[in-house]
Short mmCIF file of C-alpha atoms in Angstrom, two decimals:
data_model
loop_
_atom_site.label_atom_id
_atom_site.label_comp_id
_atom_site.label_asym_id
_atom_site.label_seq_id
_atom_site.Cartn_x
_atom_site.Cartn_y
_atom_site.Cartn_z
CA UNK A 138 0.00 0.00 0.00
CA UNK A 139 1.05 3.58 -0.58
CA UNK A 140 2.16 5.73 2.33
CA UNK A 141 3.43 9.27 2.61
CA UNK A 142 5.82 10.43 5.30
CA UNK A 143 6.41 14.01 6.28
CA UNK A 144 8.73 15.38 8.94
CA UNK A 145 9.24 17.02 11.30
CA UNK A 146 5.76 17.31 12.79
CA UNK A 147 6.48 20.65 14.45
CA UNK A 148 9.24 23.17 14.03
CA UNK A 149 10.05 26.51 15.65
CA UNK A 150 12.63 28.55 13.79
CA UNK A 151 13.97 32.09 14.21
CA UNK A 152 13.53 34.68 11.49
CA UNK A 153 16.36 34.50 8.98
CA UNK A 154 17.18 30.87 9.62
CA UNK A 155 17.11 28.20 6.88
CA UNK A 156 14.38 25.62 6.42
CA UNK A 157 14.23 22.10 5.09
CA UNK A 158 11.07 20.00 5.17
CA UNK A 159 11.11 16.53 3.70
CA UNK A 160 8.40 14.35 2.25
CA UNK A 161 8.75 10.78 0.98
CA UNK A 162 6.28 8.45 -0.65
CA UNK A 163 6.34 4.66 -0.52
CA UNK A 164 4.55 2.07 -2.57
CA UNK A 165 4.24 3.97 -5.83
CA UNK A 166 6.47 5.18 -8.63
CA UNK A 167 6.58 8.45 -10.53
CA UNK A 168 3.91 10.14 -8.44
CA UNK A 169 2.91 13.76 -8.84
CA UNK A 170 4.01 15.52 -5.65
CA UNK A 171 2.71 18.72 -4.10
CA UNK A 172 3.48 21.17 -1.31
CA UNK A 173 0.58 23.11 0.20
CA UNK A 174 0.50 25.68 2.98
CA UNK A 175 -2.39 26.36 5.31
CA UNK A 176 -2.08 29.66 7.15
CA UNK A 177 -4.23 30.47 10.17
CA UNK A 178 -7.77 31.33 9.07
CA UNK A 179 -7.00 30.76 5.42
CA UNK A 180 -7.54 27.97 2.96
CA UNK A 181 -4.99 25.60 1.51
CA UNK A 182 -2.60 27.29 -0.89
CA UNK A 183 -0.62 25.35 -3.47
CA UNK A 184 3.07 26.25 -3.29
CA UNK A 185 4.85 23.79 -5.60
CA UNK A 186 4.15 20.70 -7.61
CA UNK A 187 6.36 18.20 -9.40
CA UNK A 188 5.60 15.69 -12.12
CA UNK A 189 9.07 14.10 -12.07
CA UNK A 190 12.64 14.23 -10.82
CA UNK A 191 14.04 17.74 -11.11
CA UNK A 192 10.75 19.12 -12.46
CA UNK A 193 9.32 21.80 -10.20
CA UNK A 194 6.50 24.24 -10.86
CA UNK A 195 5.96 27.19 -8.55
CA UNK A 196 2.51 28.60 -8.05
CA UNK A 197 3.25 31.47 -5.71
CA UNK A 198 6.36 33.71 -5.82
CA UNK A 199 8.00 33.78 -2.39
CA UNK A 200 11.22 32.99 -0.59
CA UNK A 201 10.54 29.27 -0.58
CA UNK A 202 11.89 26.71 -3.03
CA UNK A 203 11.32 23.04 -3.71
CA UNK A 204 13.43 20.22 -5.05
CA UNK A 205 12.84 16.63 -6.10
CA UNK A 206 16.18 14.83 -5.97
CA UNK A 207 14.63 11.36 -6.16
CA UNK A 208 11.43 9.97 -7.62
CA UNK A 209 9.67 9.67 -4.28
CA UNK A 210 11.31 12.51 -2.36
CA UNK A 211 10.13 16.12 -2.28
CA UNK A 212 11.86 18.82 -0.25
CA UNK A 213 10.69 22.30 0.69
CA UNK A 214 13.42 24.78 1.54
CA UNK A 215 14.15 28.35 2.41
CA UNK A 216 17.45 30.17 2.82
CA UNK A 217 16.02 32.79 5.19
CA UNK A 218 12.66 32.41 6.88
CA UNK A 219 10.23 35.27 7.30
CA UNK A 220 7.54 35.64 9.95
CA UNK A 221 4.96 35.25 7.19
CA UNK A 222 6.27 31.75 6.44
CA UNK A 223 4.57 30.45 9.58
CA UNK A 224 1.85 27.95 8.85
CA UNK A 225 0.92 24.34 8.41
CA UNK A 226 2.76 22.70 5.51
CA UNK A 227 1.29 19.66 3.84
CA UNK A 228 2.83 17.34 1.29
CA UNK A 229 0.60 15.33 -1.04
CA UNK A 230 0.87 12.87 -3.90
CA UNK A 231 -1.56 11.89 -6.63
CA UNK A 232 -1.91 8.98 -8.97
CA UNK A 233 -4.87 10.08 -11.05
CA UNK A 234 -7.19 8.41 -8.57
CA UNK A 235 -7.26 11.07 -5.96
CA UNK A 236 -4.83 12.77 -3.66
CA UNK A 237 -3.25 11.57 -0.44
CA UNK A 238 -1.85 13.97 2.12
CA UNK A 239 0.86 13.65 4.72
CA UNK A 240 0.33 14.48 8.36
CA UNK A 241 1.78 17.97 8.00
CA UNK A 242 4.46 20.14 9.59
CA UNK A 243 3.50 23.00 11.90
CA UNK A 244 6.10 25.73 11.32
CA UNK A 245 6.31 28.70 13.66
CA UNK A 246 8.77 31.43 12.77
CA UNK A 247 9.69 33.57 15.77
CA UNK B 112 -10.10 30.79 -12.90
CA UNK B 113 -11.72 28.00 -10.95
CA UNK B 114 -13.10 29.02 -7.56
CA UNK B 115 -14.50 26.71 -4.92
CA UNK B 116 -16.93 27.91 -2.27
CA UNK B 117 -18.19 26.03 0.75
CA UNK B 118 -21.30 27.01 2.66
CA UNK B 119 -21.82 27.22 5.56
CA UNK B 120 -18.44 28.09 7.04
CA UNK B 121 -19.49 26.56 10.36
CA UNK B 122 -22.29 24.27 11.47
CA UNK B 123 -23.41 23.01 14.88
CA UNK B 124 -25.87 20.13 15.18
CA UNK B 125 -27.04 17.74 17.90
CA UNK B 126 -25.99 14.12 17.74
CA UNK B 127 -28.12 11.95 15.48
CA UNK B 128 -29.06 14.65 13.02
CA UNK B 129 -28.63 14.18 9.28
CA UNK B 130 -26.82 17.05 7.60
CA UNK B 131 -25.65 18.35 4.24
CA UNK B 132 -22.49 20.27 3.47
CA UNK B 133 -22.39 22.26 0.27
CA UNK B 134 -19.64 22.93 -2.23
CA UNK B 135 -19.95 25.04 -5.37
CA UNK B 136 -17.49 25.67 -8.18
CA UNK B 137 -17.39 28.17 -11.02
CA UNK B 138 -16.02 26.03 -13.89
CA UNK B 139 -17.96 22.86 -14.64
CA UNK B 140 -15.09 21.30 -16.61
CA UNK B 141 -13.72 19.34 -13.68
CA UNK B 142 -11.77 16.08 -13.66
CA UNK B 143 -12.17 14.88 -10.06
CA UNK B 144 -13.84 16.17 -6.92
CA UNK B 145 -12.67 14.97 -3.55
CA UNK B 146 -14.00 15.49 -0.03
CA UNK B 147 -11.54 15.56 2.87
CA UNK B 148 -11.77 15.70 6.61
CA UNK B 149 -9.30 17.64 8.74
CA UNK B 150 -9.10 17.33 12.50
CA UNK B 151 -7.53 20.28 14.40
CA UNK B 152 -3.78 20.39 13.87
CA UNK B 153 -3.82 17.30 11.68
CA UNK B 154 -3.40 16.44 8.03
CA UNK B 155 -6.16 15.73 5.54
CA UNK B 156 -8.01 12.43 5.40
CA UNK B 157 -9.69 11.56 2.12
CA UNK B 158 -13.36 10.70 2.52
CA UNK B 159 -14.76 10.32 -0.97
CA UNK B 160 -13.54 10.77 -4.54
CA UNK B 161 -15.99 11.43 -7.36
CA UNK B 162 -14.66 11.24 -10.89
CA UNK B 163 -16.19 13.52 -13.50
CA UNK B 164 -18.20 10.70 -15.08
CA UNK B 165 -19.79 9.78 -11.76
CA UNK B 166 -22.71 11.39 -9.96
CA UNK B 167 -22.20 10.09 -6.44
CA UNK B 168 -20.10 8.00 -4.12
CA UNK B 169 -20.97 6.41 -0.80
CA UNK B 170 -18.92 5.24 2.14
CA UNK B 171 -20.70 4.17 5.30
CA UNK B 172 -22.74 7.10 6.61
CA UNK B 173 -21.30 9.45 4.01
CA UNK B 174 -22.70 10.18 0.57
CA UNK B 175 -21.24 12.69 -1.85
CA UNK B 176 -23.00 13.85 -5.00
CA UNK B 177 -21.76 15.76 -7.99
CA UNK B 178 -23.76 17.90 -10.41
CA UNK B 179 -21.35 19.42 -12.88
CA UNK B 180 -23.99 21.29 -14.84
CA UNK B 181 -24.98 23.32 -11.80
CA UNK B 182 -21.45 23.47 -10.39
CA UNK B 183 -22.35 21.79 -7.12
CA UNK B 184 -21.39 18.95 -4.86
CA UNK B 185 -22.91 17.95 -1.55
CA UNK B 186 -21.65 15.79 1.28
CA UNK B 187 -24.44 14.11 3.19
CA UNK B 188 -23.70 12.78 6.67
CA UNK B 189 -26.31 10.48 8.16
CA UNK B 190 -26.93 10.07 11.89
CA UNK B 191 -24.13 12.42 12.91
CA UNK B 192 -21.90 11.56 15.87
CA UNK B 193 -19.60 13.68 18.07
CA UNK B 194 -16.67 11.95 16.36
CA UNK B 195 -17.74 13.57 13.10
CA UNK B 196 -16.71 16.96 14.48
CA UNK B 197 -14.00 18.29 12.15
CA UNK B 198 -13.45 20.60 9.21
CA UNK B 199 -14.68 19.22 5.91
CA UNK B 200 -12.92 20.36 2.76
CA UNK B 201 -14.07 20.13 -0.82
CA UNK B 202 -11.39 20.10 -3.52
CA UNK B 203 -11.27 19.51 -7.24
CA UNK B 204 -8.99 19.30 -10.22
CA UNK B 205 -9.65 20.67 -13.67
CA UNK B 206 -7.66 18.02 -15.49
CA UNK B 207 -5.61 14.94 -14.77
CA UNK B 208 -2.37 15.59 -12.93
CA UNK B 209 -3.10 19.14 -11.92
CA UNK B 210 -3.19 20.28 -8.33
CA UNK B 211 -6.26 20.35 -6.16
CA UNK B 212 -8.14 23.60 -5.75
CA UNK B 213 -9.67 23.82 -2.28
CA UNK B 214 -12.63 25.49 -0.71
CA UNK B 215 -12.11 27.06 2.69
CA UNK B 216 -14.04 24.31 4.43
CA UNK B 217 -17.01 23.83 6.71
CA UNK B 218 -16.27 23.34 10.39
CA UNK B 219 -18.76 20.88 11.86
CA UNK B 220 -19.48 20.50 15.56
CA UNK B 221 -21.71 17.64 16.70
CA UNK B 222 -22.83 17.84 20.31
CA UNK B 223 -23.78 14.84 22.42
#
């Protein structure tokens, strides 16, 4: 069966520090992968999606970036965090038969 | 641009009541529509997936319908329970492989 792992679950980082969130998928190959952010009181916002290794599409211009170094690995990064980067980050994958989400990372930038 | 709206934003009902959550979308050319549940501070759990050729899907006490011509989907919950308390999100894709577009959700509270 397919599973999606996302870590860490919670993270508190100072402004200006770097960020690396990792997401891995098991039990499938060549999935479409997605990063979403859910800010307090707002809906889910698509940040990045990837249809293959090294292929990244950005939906929202910001100081975040994404990479896909392996088929089932998707990484969200930042060189310098801003207060506005706080939120709940969710990784997801799709196979054409619906979308499956990870358990999320709660990021608080202080 | 596809927009997804969920009404009401919040709903409180007593245990045992049947209820309907509504989702509307502006572009009827959708590929899939999916209903999710989100508990506070948690990720999203998929409840039901309706493909564009389908009109409804059922799982236990849940039934989701899709009417593309009117741009609407409903999630029906029968005999609600306190454990059903959560935020319910409607999301859809316009074509295969594209990202989900979400509504802002309906927060349901079921009191015992």
